[in-house]
Amino acid sequence: MTSSSRGNWGSKFGFILAASGSAVGLGNIWRFPYAAGENGGALFVLIYLVSILLIGLPILIAETALGRFSGKNPVGAIKAIKPKGPWKLLGYLGVLTGIMILSYYAMIAGWTVGYFFKAVTGKLKNITSANAENLYNSFTGDTLLQIALLTFFLLITIYVVSRGVSNGIERFAKVLMPGLLIILVILLVRSLTLPGAEKGLEFYLKPDFTKLNIKVIISAMGQAFFSLSLGMGCMITYGSYLRKKEHLPSATAWVVLFDTSIAIMAGLIIFPALLSQGMDPAAGEGIMFNVLPVLFAKIPGGMIFGPLFFLLLCIAALTSTVSLLEVATSYGIDEKKWSRKKSALIMGAVTLLVGIPSVLSYSEVAFFKKLPLLGISFFALMDKMWSELSLSIGALFLAIFVGYVWKTSNALKEITWEGAQKFRFAAIWSISVMFLGPILIIAILGMFVYNLFF
Ligand code: PFF
C-alpha cells in the first residue's frame, strides 16, 4: 500500500492538532486534577512536569520517528525494522491496549455526554452534595442507558475514524481543539475571579516537600504517559501520517506544550473553584461528577458554565477516543488489508463488547462490582492493568527498541531527515531514550509491583 492511500496529515499543523487532540483528553481535565488533589497538589504537579520533560518528550519523539520512518501501524512499524523474533509482540500489545483502554475510556466519555444533557436541561439546578451523589449512582447504575451512551460515543468515534486521516481526524481536530481552548479560557477567568480563589492557587502552586513519597512519584509519572498517549503506539500511528519534510522535534514539542498547558489550566480551573467553596480537593475520582455540579449550582453564572464544562469534556474525550481507535484501525488496514470503514467498524464493535463488563461494574451484578479474590471492580482492574501497567511496559520496551534495536543513530537520521534538519538536543535525547527513560520506568514498575504485593 502506498503512503498516500493510507493518508497523510495535510500539514505539520494538522499533525500537531490531531496529536494534541489525542493527548488532551479526560486524562488532562478529569484525571490530572483529581490525581493532583489526592497527591498533595503542587508537589505532584512538579514531578509530573519533570517526568514529561525527562522521559515523556523523548519517548514521544522516538515513537513519532518510528512511525514516520516505517509509515505503518505499531505492528507494521516494528516488523519494518525487525521482521523476525518476538519484538512484534510489542506492536500487538499496543493494538490490544488501545482497544482495552478505549472500552472504558468511552464509557467515561459517555458519562460526560450524559452530564452535558443533564446540565443543559436544568437537571443539575440547585443540586446539593447528597443529591449529586444519588444522581451519580443512579445514572452510572442504569445499565441500559450506559450501554446506549457507550454505543453512541463509539459510533461517533467510528464515524470520524472511518472518514480518514486528513478528512476526518485532522478536520475535526481543527475545529474541536480551538473550541476547547476557548471554553477553557472562559472557565479559567471565571474560576480565578471567584472570591477565595487564592486558597486554591496556593494548594496547586506551592509544593509541600514533606508530602514526598513513592506513591506521589508513581502516580505523577504514570499520569505523564497516559496524558501524552505514550506506550501503545498511538504516536507511532500518528507519526506515520507525518510528511518527511516536517520538522519532527518541533512538532512533538508543540504537542507536549499543548497537553501540559491544558492539564495545568484544568487544575487552575478546578482547585480555585473547589477551595473557594470550601470543598475538599482530595475528594478522589468522583470530583468531576459529584462535586462540580454542586459547584456550578452555587457559583454565579453556573448554569452557563456547567454545560460549557461538560461540552468541553465531550470534545476532549472525542479527539482521544478517535486516536485510540485509529491505532487498531490502521492495524486492520495495513496488516489485514481491510478498508478503513470495515476496519473501524470491526474494531469499534469489538471495543463495545469489551466495554460491557466495565459498564456492569456500576450495576447490581455483584461479580463485576467486586471481582472475587481481587476485591476491586472490573473497571478498576481494567484501568490499573491497561492505563498503568501496559502503558509503562509499552513505553519501556519502545524506548529499548528504538535505543538498541533500531538504534538512536538511525532514529536520528529519520528525525533530522538525513541530516537536512537541525535537532539541537540530539545527544540529550539519545541519553534519555537509551538510559534515563528505561531506568526510571523500570524503577516505577518495580515500585508498582512492590506496592501490589506488600
Ligand atoms: N492521552 C489521553 C488523555 O489524556 O485523556 C488518553 C490516551 C489516548 C491514552 C490515547 C493513550 C492513547 F493512546
XYZ file of C-alpha atoms and ligand atoms in Angstrom:
467
model
C 0.000 0.000 0.000
C 1.429 3.397 -0.944
C 1.744 6.003 1.723
C -0.745 8.294 0.001
C -3.527 5.698 0.037
C -3.005 5.275 3.784
C -3.419 9.027 4.155
C -1.293 11.913 5.364
C -1.772 14.938 7.535
C -2.389 17.967 5.332
C 0.318 19.879 7.202
C 2.552 19.902 10.253
C -0.150 21.985 11.928
C -2.638 19.194 11.175
C -0.372 16.677 12.908
C 0.116 18.985 15.895
C -3.624 19.467 16.288
C -4.507 15.796 15.868
C -1.719 14.569 18.147
C -2.593 17.211 20.727
C -6.198 16.133 20.357
C -5.127 12.618 21.231
C -3.007 13.745 24.138
C -5.520 16.197 25.562
C -8.438 14.250 26.934
C -10.177 13.048 30.057
C -6.649 12.426 31.303
C -5.966 16.155 31.470
C -9.275 17.525 32.613
C -10.664 14.736 34.752
C -7.734 12.572 35.836
C -4.948 15.146 36.264
C -6.751 17.413 38.773
C -8.045 14.534 40.867
C -4.680 12.757 40.894
C -3.006 16.050 41.847
C -5.659 16.661 44.508
C -5.072 13.257 46.066
C -1.300 13.537 45.897
C -0.536 16.807 47.576
C -1.251 19.298 44.772
C 1.795 21.321 43.765
C 4.346 18.611 44.540
C 2.578 16.201 42.183
C 2.467 18.890 39.518
C 6.201 19.469 39.830
C 7.104 15.759 39.480
C 4.654 15.440 36.590
C 6.394 18.302 34.771
C 9.843 16.832 35.351
C 8.666 13.410 34.058
C 7.179 14.982 30.955
C 10.471 16.692 30.114
C 12.874 13.896 31.061
C 11.050 10.850 29.700
C 7.759 11.897 28.110
C 9.047 14.163 25.346
C 11.999 11.907 24.389
C 9.746 8.851 24.057
C 7.190 10.888 22.144
C 9.916 11.849 19.654
C 11.033 8.200 19.452
C 7.524 6.895 18.761
C 6.752 9.557 16.173
C 10.060 8.947 14.388
C 9.465 5.193 14.288
C 6.020 5.793 12.810
C 7.229 8.215 10.172
C 10.179 6.031 9.199
C 8.003 2.959 8.635
C 4.782 4.646 7.547
C 2.944 1.940 9.448
C 0.806 0.990 12.442
C 2.662 -0.208 15.596
C 2.869 -3.852 14.446
C 3.993 -2.940 10.916
C 6.474 -0.354 12.251
C 8.260 -2.886 14.416
C 8.205 -5.514 11.658
C 9.732 -2.961 9.274
C 12.832 -2.879 11.458
C 12.831 -6.354 12.978
C 10.699 -8.712 10.863
C 11.577 -11.819 12.842
C 11.503 -12.635 16.536
C 9.329 -11.593 19.443
C 9.627 -7.790 19.054
C 6.435 -7.582 17.024
C 4.539 -8.694 20.119
C 5.175 -5.168 21.364
C 3.158 -3.877 18.415
C 0.323 -6.311 19.134
C 0.364 -5.251 22.777
C -0.107 -1.658 21.597
C -3.098 -2.513 19.400
C -4.664 -4.569 22.188
C -4.024 -1.853 24.785
C -5.711 0.688 22.514
C -8.902 -1.368 22.329
C -8.865 -2.118 26.041
C -8.333 1.491 27.142
C -10.932 2.675 24.647
C -13.509 0.254 26.074
C -13.710 2.037 29.427
C -12.487 5.444 28.317
C -15.512 5.619 26.008
C -17.736 4.683 28.946
C -16.490 7.699 30.953
C -16.819 9.772 27.788
C -20.449 8.585 27.683
C -20.883 9.924 31.225
C -19.705 13.347 30.067
C -22.378 13.269 27.351
C -24.982 12.294 29.951
C -23.909 15.105 32.278
C -23.856 17.576 29.424
C -27.527 16.801 28.754
C -28.330 16.946 32.449
C -26.670 20.352 32.664
C -28.412 21.715 29.563
C -31.859 20.506 30.611
C -31.532 22.056 34.067
C -31.345 18.738 35.966
C -28.312 19.996 37.885
C -30.021 23.185 39.067
C -29.864 23.782 42.844
C -28.272 20.381 43.319
C -26.746 19.620 46.754
C -23.901 17.238 47.632
C -26.278 14.468 48.756
C -28.417 14.828 45.626
C -25.350 14.843 43.436
C -24.182 11.536 44.817
C -27.599 9.921 44.373
C -27.787 11.252 40.870
C -24.315 9.895 40.067
C -25.156 6.477 41.490
C -28.473 6.118 39.741
C -27.019 7.441 36.482
C -23.997 5.147 36.411
C -26.131 2.235 37.681
C -28.594 2.483 34.774
C -27.050 -0.275 32.672
C -29.170 0.162 29.550
C -28.603 3.896 29.466
C -24.883 3.338 29.977
C -24.656 0.835 27.148
C -26.584 3.262 24.951
C -24.190 6.114 25.812
C -21.138 3.915 25.273
C -22.505 2.799 21.897
C -23.310 6.396 20.977
C -19.805 7.586 21.779
C -18.210 4.688 19.932
C -20.394 5.336 16.879
C -19.261 8.972 16.657
C -15.663 7.787 17.070
C -16.078 5.180 14.312
C -17.618 7.836 12.079
C -14.666 10.233 12.479
C -12.065 7.479 12.073
C -13.731 5.981 9.012
C -13.670 9.350 7.262
C -9.913 9.066 7.145
C -6.833 10.867 8.283
C -6.984 14.353 6.829
C -10.707 14.396 6.003
C -11.838 13.010 9.333
C -9.380 13.166 12.186
C -7.485 16.284 11.119
C -10.591 18.184 10.036
C -12.458 17.505 13.276
C -9.396 18.299 15.398
C -9.031 21.649 13.624
C -12.494 22.697 14.782
C -12.632 20.919 18.123
C -9.235 21.888 19.548
C -9.613 25.670 19.213
C -13.185 25.318 20.556
C -11.792 23.522 23.561
C -9.200 26.237 24.172
C -11.823 28.978 24.058
C -14.075 27.200 26.585
C -11.081 26.594 28.857
C -10.064 30.235 28.850
C -13.616 31.347 29.693
C -13.779 28.897 32.589
C -10.316 29.905 33.750
C -11.295 33.552 34.026
C -14.494 32.581 35.847
C -12.690 30.391 38.340
C -9.812 32.757 39.064
C -12.154 35.654 39.760
C -14.162 33.790 42.391
C -13.769 35.226 45.900
C -11.327 32.991 47.803
C -9.652 31.610 44.664
C -6.216 32.284 46.211
C -6.539 29.304 48.561
C -6.831 27.008 45.562
C -3.858 28.638 43.890
C -1.719 28.099 46.932
C -2.631 24.417 47.159
C -1.958 23.994 43.465
C 1.222 26.027 43.062
C 3.154 25.839 46.350
C 4.829 22.435 46.734
C 4.925 20.890 50.183
C 8.018 18.646 50.145
C 7.052 16.916 53.370
C 4.441 15.051 51.295
C 7.063 13.477 49.030
C 6.673 9.680 48.830
C 6.773 6.820 46.333
C 3.055 6.919 45.641
C 3.210 10.566 44.576
C 6.132 9.849 42.238
C 4.495 6.798 40.682
C 1.193 8.476 40.024
C 2.824 11.601 38.615
C 4.966 9.600 36.158
C 2.087 7.303 35.198
C -0.036 10.343 34.546
C 2.685 11.718 32.253
C 2.487 8.629 29.967
C -1.264 8.413 29.938
C -1.590 12.094 29.242
C 0.844 12.112 26.322
C -0.775 8.958 24.823
C 2.545 7.130 25.072
C 3.387 3.459 25.360
C 0.865 1.893 22.988
C 1.983 3.105 19.611
C -0.616 5.815 19.248
C 2.117 8.279 18.344
C 3.717 5.688 16.019
C 0.443 5.639 14.120
C 0.026 9.427 14.106
C 3.701 9.826 13.163
C 3.149 7.517 10.179
C 0.942 10.180 8.575
C 3.522 12.935 9.081
C 5.371 14.016 5.948
C 9.153 13.726 5.878
C 9.732 17.416 5.316
C 8.044 18.455 8.569
C 10.384 19.213 11.469
C 9.643 16.368 13.865
C 11.161 17.628 17.144
C 9.358 20.945 16.990
C 6.054 19.283 16.020
C 6.260 16.993 19.050
C 7.383 19.816 21.332
C 4.196 21.696 20.417
C 2.131 18.643 21.335
C 3.799 18.488 24.752
C 3.307 22.200 25.239
C -0.417 21.983 24.439
C -1.002 18.892 26.516
C 0.836 20.200 29.550
C -0.674 23.673 29.404
C -4.181 22.271 29.178
C -3.613 19.975 32.156
C -2.196 22.901 34.145
C -5.142 25.060 33.096
C -7.609 22.372 34.168
C -6.023 22.467 37.622
C -6.178 26.261 37.625
C -9.907 25.977 36.978
C -10.765 23.216 39.399
C -8.732 23.992 42.550
C -9.582 27.686 42.944
C -13.232 26.811 42.275
C -13.238 23.979 44.812
C -11.341 25.729 47.578
C -13.249 28.961 47.183
C -16.335 26.898 48.067
C -14.596 25.172 50.974
C -14.653 21.770 49.242
C -12.077 19.015 49.619
C -9.530 18.836 46.772
C -8.707 15.235 47.646
C -12.264 14.013 47.046
C -10.951 11.487 44.509
C -12.156 10.399 41.111
C -15.706 11.477 41.891
C -14.672 15.164 41.938
C -15.862 15.911 38.495
C -19.242 14.252 38.544
C -20.092 14.616 42.229
C -18.568 17.908 43.187
C -18.552 20.081 40.099
C -22.329 20.084 39.540
C -22.737 21.300 43.136
C -20.164 23.972 42.467
C -21.859 25.067 39.264
C -25.189 25.265 41.124
C -23.597 27.630 43.647
C -21.487 29.988 41.603
C -22.843 32.951 39.676
C -23.302 32.012 36.030
C -23.066 28.315 36.879
C -25.986 27.435 34.627
C -23.920 28.569 31.651
C -20.522 27.352 32.828
C -21.830 23.895 33.784
C -22.981 22.893 30.296
C -19.883 24.542 28.822
C -17.625 22.496 31.045
C -19.235 19.182 30.147
C -19.222 20.102 26.474
C -15.503 20.710 26.829
C -15.054 17.267 28.286
C -17.012 15.604 25.464
C -14.805 17.340 22.900
C -11.572 16.487 24.685
C -12.681 12.873 25.042
C -13.672 12.531 21.381
C -10.307 13.566 19.943
C -8.701 10.976 22.257
C -11.142 8.118 21.566
C -10.527 8.757 17.873
C -6.789 8.232 18.375
C -7.336 5.083 20.442
C -9.499 3.558 17.722
C -7.158 4.744 14.970
C -4.345 2.516 16.272
C -6.401 -0.663 15.858
C -7.978 0.601 12.639
C -4.617 1.288 10.996
C -3.526 -2.200 12.018
C -6.566 -3.661 10.205
C -5.846 -1.535 7.126
C -2.110 -2.285 6.877
C -1.906 -5.855 8.101
C -5.328 -7.333 7.286
C -5.852 -5.248 4.130
C -9.350 -4.218 5.257
C -10.880 -0.995 4.016
C -10.754 1.877 6.515
C -14.508 1.751 7.078
C -14.562 -2.000 7.639
C -11.583 -1.863 9.965
C -13.037 0.977 12.074
C -16.388 -0.841 12.331
C -14.922 -4.208 13.314
C -12.554 -2.714 15.894
C -15.341 -0.485 17.237
C -17.679 -3.468 17.615
C -15.046 -5.469 19.487
C -14.469 -2.480 21.766
C -18.173 -2.252 22.559
C -18.270 -5.896 23.639
C -15.180 -5.484 25.811
C -16.710 -2.349 27.342
C -19.873 -4.026 28.635
C -18.283 -5.634 31.746
C -16.931 -2.187 32.700
C -20.456 -0.787 32.463
C -21.659 -3.691 34.623
C -19.144 -2.649 37.290
C -21.670 0.015 38.263
C -24.727 -2.242 38.097
C -26.238 -4.568 40.660
C -24.275 -7.521 39.265
C -22.061 -8.302 42.251
C -19.413 -10.158 40.241
C -18.346 -7.147 38.138
C -18.768 -4.722 41.024
C -16.329 -6.599 43.176
C -14.273 -9.245 41.460
C -13.715 -12.408 43.506
C -10.246 -12.535 45.140
C -9.238 -9.087 43.858
C -11.936 -7.141 45.656
C -11.994 -4.315 43.103
C -14.432 -3.690 40.278
C -13.856 -4.927 36.747
C -13.479 -1.305 35.633
C -10.843 -0.568 38.282
C -8.946 -3.702 37.255
C -9.011 -2.685 33.581
C -7.787 0.819 34.412
C -4.897 -0.494 36.504
C -3.916 -3.174 34.012
C -4.042 -1.178 30.830
C -3.603 2.502 31.731
C -0.943 1.995 34.350
C 0.789 -1.286 33.706
C 0.544 -1.841 29.978
C 1.453 1.735 29.013
C 4.525 1.689 31.258
C 5.648 -1.690 29.901
C 4.967 -0.482 26.362
C 6.915 2.753 26.864
C 9.834 0.878 28.411
C 10.150 -1.593 25.547
C 9.575 1.062 22.911
C 12.475 3.060 24.350
C 14.656 -0.061 24.379
C 13.565 -0.969 20.836
C 14.396 2.458 19.453
C 17.561 2.801 21.534
C 19.103 -0.617 20.942
C 17.378 -2.462 18.073
C 16.645 0.317 15.616
C 19.493 2.344 17.252
C 19.437 6.026 18.071
C 21.851 6.822 15.213
C 19.300 5.500 12.699
C 16.434 7.159 14.513
C 18.347 10.446 14.418
C 18.677 10.137 10.646
C 14.899 9.915 10.425
C 14.358 12.732 12.922
C 16.684 15.104 11.055
C 15.636 13.970 7.568
C 19.089 12.524 6.846
C 20.820 15.472 8.470
C 18.995 18.130 6.460
C 17.290 19.462 9.560
C 18.713 20.524 12.914
C 17.981 18.755 16.178
C 19.833 20.620 18.883
C 19.057 18.177 21.660
C 20.145 15.015 19.801
C 22.669 13.966 22.458
C 20.325 14.510 25.404
C 17.583 12.727 23.506
C 19.786 9.668 22.908
C 20.791 9.503 26.571
C 17.201 9.715 27.652
C 15.951 7.009 25.264
C 18.824 4.629 25.955
C 19.395 5.111 29.676
C 17.389 7.624 31.640
C 13.944 6.635 30.345
C 14.336 2.848 30.719
C 15.978 3.129 34.152
C 13.279 5.412 35.515
C 10.473 3.281 34.097
C 11.975 0.085 35.489
C 12.111 1.832 38.851
C 8.442 2.856 38.608
C 7.383 -0.606 37.515
C 9.393 -2.179 40.313
C 7.638 0.013 42.826
C 4.295 -0.718 41.218
C 4.838 -4.448 41.648
C 6.138 -3.883 45.172
C 3.002 -1.900 46.043
C 0.841 -4.639 44.573
C 2.218 -7.325 46.817
C 3.289 -5.565 50.021
N -3.987 10.976 26.375
C -5.384 10.697 26.595
C -5.856 11.532 27.772
O -5.047 12.179 28.433
O -7.047 11.521 28.056
C -5.667 9.245 26.822
C -4.996 8.341 25.825
C -5.274 8.493 24.461
C -4.063 7.407 26.250
C -4.594 7.707 23.530
C -3.387 6.615 25.340
C -3.667 6.785 23.976
F -3.008 6.071 23.102
